[in-house]
Short mmCIF file of C-alpha atoms in Angstrom, two decimals:
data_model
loop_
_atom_site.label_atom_id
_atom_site.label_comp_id
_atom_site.label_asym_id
_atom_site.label_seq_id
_atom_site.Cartn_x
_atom_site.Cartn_y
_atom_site.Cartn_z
CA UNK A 132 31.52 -57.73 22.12
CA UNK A 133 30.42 -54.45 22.90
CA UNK A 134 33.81 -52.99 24.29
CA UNK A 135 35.39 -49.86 21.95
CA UNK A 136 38.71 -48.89 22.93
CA UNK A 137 39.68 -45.40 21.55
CA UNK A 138 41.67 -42.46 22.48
CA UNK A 139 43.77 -42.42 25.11
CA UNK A 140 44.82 -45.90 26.86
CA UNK A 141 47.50 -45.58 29.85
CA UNK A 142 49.59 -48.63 29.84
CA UNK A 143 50.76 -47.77 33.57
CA UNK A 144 53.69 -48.80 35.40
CA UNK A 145 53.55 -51.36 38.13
CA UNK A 146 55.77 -49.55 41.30
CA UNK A 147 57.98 -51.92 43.31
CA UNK A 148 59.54 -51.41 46.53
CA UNK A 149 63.42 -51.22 47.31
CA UNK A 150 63.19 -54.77 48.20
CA UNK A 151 61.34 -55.44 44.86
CA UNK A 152 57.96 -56.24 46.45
CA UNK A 153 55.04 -54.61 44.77
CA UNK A 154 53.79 -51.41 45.84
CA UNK A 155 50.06 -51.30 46.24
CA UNK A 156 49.89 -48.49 47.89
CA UNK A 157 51.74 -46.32 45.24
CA UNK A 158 49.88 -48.18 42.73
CA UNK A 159 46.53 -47.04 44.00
CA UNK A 160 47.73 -43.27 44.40
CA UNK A 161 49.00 -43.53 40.78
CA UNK A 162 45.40 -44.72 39.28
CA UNK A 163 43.66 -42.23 41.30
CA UNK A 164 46.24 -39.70 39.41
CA UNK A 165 45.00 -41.22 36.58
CA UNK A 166 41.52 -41.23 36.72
CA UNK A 167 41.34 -37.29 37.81
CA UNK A 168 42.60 -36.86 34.62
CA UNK A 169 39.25 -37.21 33.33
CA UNK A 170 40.31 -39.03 29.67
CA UNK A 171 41.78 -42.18 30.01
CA UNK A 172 39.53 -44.22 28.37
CA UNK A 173 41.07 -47.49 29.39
CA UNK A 174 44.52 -49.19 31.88
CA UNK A 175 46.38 -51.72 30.05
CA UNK A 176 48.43 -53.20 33.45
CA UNK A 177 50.56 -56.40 33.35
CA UNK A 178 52.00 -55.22 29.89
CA UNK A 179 55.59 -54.03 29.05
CA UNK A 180 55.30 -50.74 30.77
CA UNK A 181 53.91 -52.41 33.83
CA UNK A 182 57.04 -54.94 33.88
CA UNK A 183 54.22 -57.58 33.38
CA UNK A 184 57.06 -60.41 32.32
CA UNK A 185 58.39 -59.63 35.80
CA UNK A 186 54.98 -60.17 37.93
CA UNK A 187 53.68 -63.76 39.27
CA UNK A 188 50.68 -64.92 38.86
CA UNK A 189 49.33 -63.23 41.80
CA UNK A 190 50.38 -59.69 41.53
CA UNK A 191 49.31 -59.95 37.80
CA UNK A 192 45.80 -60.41 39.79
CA UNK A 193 46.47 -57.91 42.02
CA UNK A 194 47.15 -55.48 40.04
CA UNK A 195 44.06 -56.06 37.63
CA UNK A 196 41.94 -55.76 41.55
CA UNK A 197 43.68 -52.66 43.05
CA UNK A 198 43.05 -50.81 39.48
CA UNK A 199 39.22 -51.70 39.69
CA UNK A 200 38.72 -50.86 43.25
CA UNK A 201 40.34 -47.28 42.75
CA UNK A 202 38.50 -46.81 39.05
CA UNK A 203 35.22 -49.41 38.49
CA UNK A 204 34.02 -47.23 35.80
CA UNK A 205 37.26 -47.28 33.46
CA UNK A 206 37.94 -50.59 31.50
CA UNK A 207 40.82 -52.69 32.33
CA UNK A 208 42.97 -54.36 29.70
CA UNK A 209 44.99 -57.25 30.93
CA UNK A 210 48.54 -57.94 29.14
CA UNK A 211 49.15 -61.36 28.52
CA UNK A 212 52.82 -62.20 28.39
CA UNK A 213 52.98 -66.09 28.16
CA UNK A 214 55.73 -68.92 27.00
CA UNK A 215 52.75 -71.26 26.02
CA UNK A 216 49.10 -71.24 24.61
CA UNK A 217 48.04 -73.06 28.10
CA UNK A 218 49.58 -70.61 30.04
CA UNK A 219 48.17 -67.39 28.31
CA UNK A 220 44.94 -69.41 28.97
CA UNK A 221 45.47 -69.51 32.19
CA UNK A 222 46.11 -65.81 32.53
CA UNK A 223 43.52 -64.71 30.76
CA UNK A 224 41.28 -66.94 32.73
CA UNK A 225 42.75 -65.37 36.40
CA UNK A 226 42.40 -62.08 34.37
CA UNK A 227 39.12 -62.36 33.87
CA UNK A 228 37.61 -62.86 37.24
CA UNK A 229 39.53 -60.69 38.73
CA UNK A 230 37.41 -57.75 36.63
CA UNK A 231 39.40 -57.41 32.70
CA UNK A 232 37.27 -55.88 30.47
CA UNK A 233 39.69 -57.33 27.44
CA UNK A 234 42.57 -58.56 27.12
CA UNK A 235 46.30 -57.82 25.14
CA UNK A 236 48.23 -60.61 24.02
CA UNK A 237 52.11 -60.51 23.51
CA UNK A 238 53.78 -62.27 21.40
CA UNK A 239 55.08 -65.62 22.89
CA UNK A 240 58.84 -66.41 22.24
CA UNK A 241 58.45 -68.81 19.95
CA UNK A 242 57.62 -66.24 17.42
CA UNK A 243 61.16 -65.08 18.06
CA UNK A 244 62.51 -68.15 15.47
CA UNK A 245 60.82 -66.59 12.33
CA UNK A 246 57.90 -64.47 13.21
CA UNK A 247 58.16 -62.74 10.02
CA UNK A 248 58.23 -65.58 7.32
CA UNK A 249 55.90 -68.16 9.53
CA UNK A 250 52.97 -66.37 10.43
CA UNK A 251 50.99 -69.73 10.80
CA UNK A 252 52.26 -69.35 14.62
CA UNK A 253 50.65 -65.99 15.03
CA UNK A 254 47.71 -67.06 13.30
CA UNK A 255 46.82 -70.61 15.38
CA UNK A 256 47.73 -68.87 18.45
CA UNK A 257 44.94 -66.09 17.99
CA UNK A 258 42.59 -69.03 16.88
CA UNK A 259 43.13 -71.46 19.89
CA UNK A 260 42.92 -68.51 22.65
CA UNK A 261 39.76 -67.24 21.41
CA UNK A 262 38.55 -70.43 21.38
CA UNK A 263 39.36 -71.14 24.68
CA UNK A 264 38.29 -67.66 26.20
CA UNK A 265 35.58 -65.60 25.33
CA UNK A 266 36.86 -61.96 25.66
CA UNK A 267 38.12 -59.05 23.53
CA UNK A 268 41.65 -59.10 22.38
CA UNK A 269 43.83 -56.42 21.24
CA UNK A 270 47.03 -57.50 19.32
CA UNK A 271 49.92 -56.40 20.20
CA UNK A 272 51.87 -55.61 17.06
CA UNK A 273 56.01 -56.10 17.99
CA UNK A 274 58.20 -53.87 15.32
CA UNK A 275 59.90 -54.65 12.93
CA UNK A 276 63.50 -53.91 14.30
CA UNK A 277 62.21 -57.22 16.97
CA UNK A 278 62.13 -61.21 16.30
CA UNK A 279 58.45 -61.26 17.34
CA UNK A 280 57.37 -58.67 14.64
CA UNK A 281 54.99 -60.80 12.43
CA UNK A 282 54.09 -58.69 9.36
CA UNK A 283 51.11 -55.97 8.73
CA UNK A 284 49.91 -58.37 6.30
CA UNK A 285 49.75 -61.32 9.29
CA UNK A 286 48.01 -58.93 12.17
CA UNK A 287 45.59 -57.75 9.45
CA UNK A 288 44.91 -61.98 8.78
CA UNK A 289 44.27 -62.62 12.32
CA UNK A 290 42.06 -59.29 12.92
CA UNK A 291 40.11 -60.62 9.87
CA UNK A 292 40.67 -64.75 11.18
CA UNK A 293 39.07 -63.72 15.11
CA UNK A 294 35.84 -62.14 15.68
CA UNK A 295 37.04 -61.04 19.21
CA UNK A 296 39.82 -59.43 18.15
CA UNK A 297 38.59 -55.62 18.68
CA UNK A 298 42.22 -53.26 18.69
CA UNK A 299 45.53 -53.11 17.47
CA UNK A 300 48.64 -51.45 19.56
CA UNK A 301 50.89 -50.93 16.73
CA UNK A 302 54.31 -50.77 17.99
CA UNK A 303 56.45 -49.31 14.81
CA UNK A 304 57.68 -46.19 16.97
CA UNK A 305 59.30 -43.73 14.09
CA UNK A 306 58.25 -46.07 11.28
CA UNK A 307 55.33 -44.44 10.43
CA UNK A 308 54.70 -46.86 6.78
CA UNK A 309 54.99 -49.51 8.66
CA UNK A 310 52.16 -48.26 11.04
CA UNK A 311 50.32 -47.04 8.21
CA UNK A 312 50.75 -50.44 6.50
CA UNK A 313 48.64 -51.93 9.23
CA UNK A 314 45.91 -48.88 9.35
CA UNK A 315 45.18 -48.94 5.86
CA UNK A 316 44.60 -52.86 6.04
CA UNK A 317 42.21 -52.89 9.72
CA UNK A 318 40.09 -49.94 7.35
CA UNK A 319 39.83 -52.87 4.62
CA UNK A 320 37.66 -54.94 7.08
CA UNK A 321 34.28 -55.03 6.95
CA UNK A 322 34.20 -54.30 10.84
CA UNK A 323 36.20 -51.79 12.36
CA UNK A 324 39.43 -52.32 14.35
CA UNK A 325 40.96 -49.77 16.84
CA UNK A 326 44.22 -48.79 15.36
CA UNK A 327 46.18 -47.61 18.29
CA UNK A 328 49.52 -45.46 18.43
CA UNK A 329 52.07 -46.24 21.20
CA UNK A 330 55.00 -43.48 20.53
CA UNK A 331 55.30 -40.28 18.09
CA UNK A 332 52.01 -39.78 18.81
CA UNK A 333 51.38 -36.36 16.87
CA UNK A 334 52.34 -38.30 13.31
CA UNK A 335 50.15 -40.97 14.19
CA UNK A 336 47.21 -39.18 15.11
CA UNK A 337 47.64 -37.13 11.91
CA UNK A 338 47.31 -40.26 9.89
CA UNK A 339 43.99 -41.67 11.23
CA UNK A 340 45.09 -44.05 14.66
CA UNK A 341 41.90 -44.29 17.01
CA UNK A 342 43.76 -43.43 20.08
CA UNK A 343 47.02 -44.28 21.41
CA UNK A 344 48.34 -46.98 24.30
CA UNK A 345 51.09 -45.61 25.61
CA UNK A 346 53.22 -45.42 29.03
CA UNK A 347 53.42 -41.64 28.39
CA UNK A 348 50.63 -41.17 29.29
CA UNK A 349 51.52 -42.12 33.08
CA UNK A 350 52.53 -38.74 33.45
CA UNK A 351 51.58 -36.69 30.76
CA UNK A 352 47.68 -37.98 30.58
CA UNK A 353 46.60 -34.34 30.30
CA UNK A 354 48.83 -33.91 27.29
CA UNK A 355 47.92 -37.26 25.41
CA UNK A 356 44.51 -36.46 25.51
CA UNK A 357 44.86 -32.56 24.80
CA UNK A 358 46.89 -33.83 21.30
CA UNK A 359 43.88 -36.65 20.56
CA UNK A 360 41.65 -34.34 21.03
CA UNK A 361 43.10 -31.64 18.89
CA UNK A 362 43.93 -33.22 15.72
CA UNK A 363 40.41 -35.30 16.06
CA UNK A 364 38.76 -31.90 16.23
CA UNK A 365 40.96 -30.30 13.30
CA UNK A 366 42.73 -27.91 15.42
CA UNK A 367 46.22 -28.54 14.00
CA UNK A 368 48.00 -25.28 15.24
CA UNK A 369 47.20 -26.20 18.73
CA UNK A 370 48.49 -30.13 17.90
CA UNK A 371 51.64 -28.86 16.64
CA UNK A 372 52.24 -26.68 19.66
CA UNK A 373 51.35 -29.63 21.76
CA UNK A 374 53.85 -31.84 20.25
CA UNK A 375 56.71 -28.85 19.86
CA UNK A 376 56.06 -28.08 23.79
CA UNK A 377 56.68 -31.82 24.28
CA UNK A 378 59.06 -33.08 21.84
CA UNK A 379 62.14 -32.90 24.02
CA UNK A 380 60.64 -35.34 26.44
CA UNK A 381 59.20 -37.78 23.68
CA UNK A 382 62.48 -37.99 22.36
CA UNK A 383 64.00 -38.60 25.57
CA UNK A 384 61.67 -41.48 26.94
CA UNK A 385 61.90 -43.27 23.16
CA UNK A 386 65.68 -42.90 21.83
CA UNK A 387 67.69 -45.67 21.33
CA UNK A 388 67.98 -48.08 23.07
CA UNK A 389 64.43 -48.92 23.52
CA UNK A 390 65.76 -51.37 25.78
CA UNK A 391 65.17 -49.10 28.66
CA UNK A 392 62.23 -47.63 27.73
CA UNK A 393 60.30 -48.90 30.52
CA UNK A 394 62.45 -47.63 32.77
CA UNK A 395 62.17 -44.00 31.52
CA UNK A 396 58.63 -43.95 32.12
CA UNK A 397 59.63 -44.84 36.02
CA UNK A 398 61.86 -41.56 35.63
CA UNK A 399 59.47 -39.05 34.16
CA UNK A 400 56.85 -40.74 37.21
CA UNK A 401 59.56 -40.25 39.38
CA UNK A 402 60.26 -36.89 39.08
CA UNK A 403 56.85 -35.64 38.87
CA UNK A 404 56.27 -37.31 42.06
CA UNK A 405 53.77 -40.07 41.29
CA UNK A 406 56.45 -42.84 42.28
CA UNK A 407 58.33 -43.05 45.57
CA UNK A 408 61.70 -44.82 43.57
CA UNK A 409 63.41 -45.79 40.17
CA UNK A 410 62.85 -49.54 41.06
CA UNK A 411 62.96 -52.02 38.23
CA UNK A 412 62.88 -55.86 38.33
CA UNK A 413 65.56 -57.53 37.35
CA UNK A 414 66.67 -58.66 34.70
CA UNK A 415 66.22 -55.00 33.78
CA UNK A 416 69.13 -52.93 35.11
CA UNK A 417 69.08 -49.46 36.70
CA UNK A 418 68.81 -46.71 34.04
CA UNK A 419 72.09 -44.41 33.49
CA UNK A 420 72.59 -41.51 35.17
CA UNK A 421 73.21 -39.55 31.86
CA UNK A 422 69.64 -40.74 31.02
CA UNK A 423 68.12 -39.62 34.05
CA UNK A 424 69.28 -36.02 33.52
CA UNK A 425 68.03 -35.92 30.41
CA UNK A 426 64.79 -36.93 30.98
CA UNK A 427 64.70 -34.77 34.66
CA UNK A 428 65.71 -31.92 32.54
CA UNK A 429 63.06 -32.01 29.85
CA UNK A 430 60.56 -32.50 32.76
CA UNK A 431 62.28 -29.20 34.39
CA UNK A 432 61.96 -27.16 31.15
CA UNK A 433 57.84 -28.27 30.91
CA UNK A 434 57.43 -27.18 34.76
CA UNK A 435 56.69 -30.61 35.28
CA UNK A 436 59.34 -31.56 38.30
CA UNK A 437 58.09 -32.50 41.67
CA UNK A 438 61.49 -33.85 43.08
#
């Protein structure tokens, strides 16, 4: 499996209309955004940014089609968000012909009973997909503060377990030993495995993570890979600037609760006019106004604002 993912990785938003259909046509203008951007290096659709737990089987397909029609030279990562093995199977299978590169699997719910003290259920569920499917997987590493958050010890077991395991989103957000538990024990293997960052990007690239897959980078791809490319070239002063210019945003899309993280990045698209609404699927709720001001006036204060 020849597939390297590195640097920056957009996990993009999936826009829905008023009436909660999906948006293809809003979808395609927002990968065409992205792929002028000339440094996304992969799309990870159908994952938590793109509301993939919300999306039938169909527009999980769709979505994977619409993305490789507007950009066939960028990989596509499908998320895999599944309540059984068979059914991530299944997904993986539709994901697959429909043009994935790879594949990211999500924890199933069943993890949510003791994720942290069984990892045997992390473990055969790597084992029996990549039996089943031959494509790459990235892991998608839940934190801590979550029920699904196996331990660094049990993501760098399965990395080791399953040859096509290739990446590693570590979500630990601010808990940066946590993230570097995980680093330290993918650099232990004899192969390598992408480490990538997902939030607090400047501290993560600063400690060694291969890239970052993030719904930032929606609409700040210029400034994801600007910071990458900085602090992989050495050129700290202009990383630091980066992340000062940009701090007040970052902390706006991930402060507690994360619950409506997702729903932040729909702002910050929003307002810089690659979305047409705020439109999230239920179960998720409309975002507060408070939040929305925050997060339109960081945007304002970065020249940013389109709306």
């Amino acid at each position: 499996m020849n597939l390297k993912l590195a640097g920056i990785l957009c996990a993009n938003i999936t826009p829905f209309k008023e009436n909660y259909d999906l948006d293809q046509a809003v979808l395609r203008r927002l990968i065409r955004y992205l792929a002028k951007s000339g440094g996304i290096n992969a799309y990870v659709c159908n994952a938590g940014a793109g509301e993939g737990a919300t999306l039938t089987r169909d527009e999980r397909v769709r979505c994977i089609e619409i993305i490789r029609e507007e950009d066939n030279r960028t990989p596509v990562v499908a998320g895999i968000e599944a309540l059984s093995t068979r059914e991530a199977i299944e997904q993986i299978r539709d994901a697959k012909r429909a043009g994935a590169a790879a594949v990211m699997l999500t924890p199933p719910h069943v993890y949510d009973w003791s994720a942290a003290t069984n990892p045997e259920f992390a473990v055969q569920y790597f084992h029996d997909i990549a039996k089943a499917v031959e494509i790459p997987i990235t892991i998608f590493h839940y934190p801590a503060s979550t029920p699904s958050g196996y331990t660094p010890e049990t993501a760098v077991r399965i990395a080791r377990e399953v040859d096509s395991v290739i990446a590693i989103k570590v979500a630990s957000g601010a808990n940066i030993r946590r993230y570097e538990q995980v680093l330290r024990g993918m650099r232990a293997l004899p192969r390598h495995i992408s480490v990538l960052a997902t939030s607090s990007l400047f501290q993560h690239f600063l400690t060694g993570a291969d890239g970052a897959l993030t719904g930032f980078a929606n609409f700040a791809p210029e400034f994801c890979i600007d910071l990458f490319n900085a602090v992989k070239a050495g050129d700290l002063e202009k990383a630091r600037k980066l992340h000062e210019i940009n701090y007040a945003l970052e902390a706006a899309i991930y402060k507690a609760p994360n619950v409506y993280k997702h729903s932040r990045y729909k702002v910050a698209a929003y307002f810089t006019g690659l979305l047409d609404n705020l439109i999230v699927r239920p179960p998720q709720v409309p975002i507060p106004e408070a939040e929305i001001r925050l997060i339109r006036d960081a945007l304002e204060k970065l020249g940013w604002l389109r709306r």
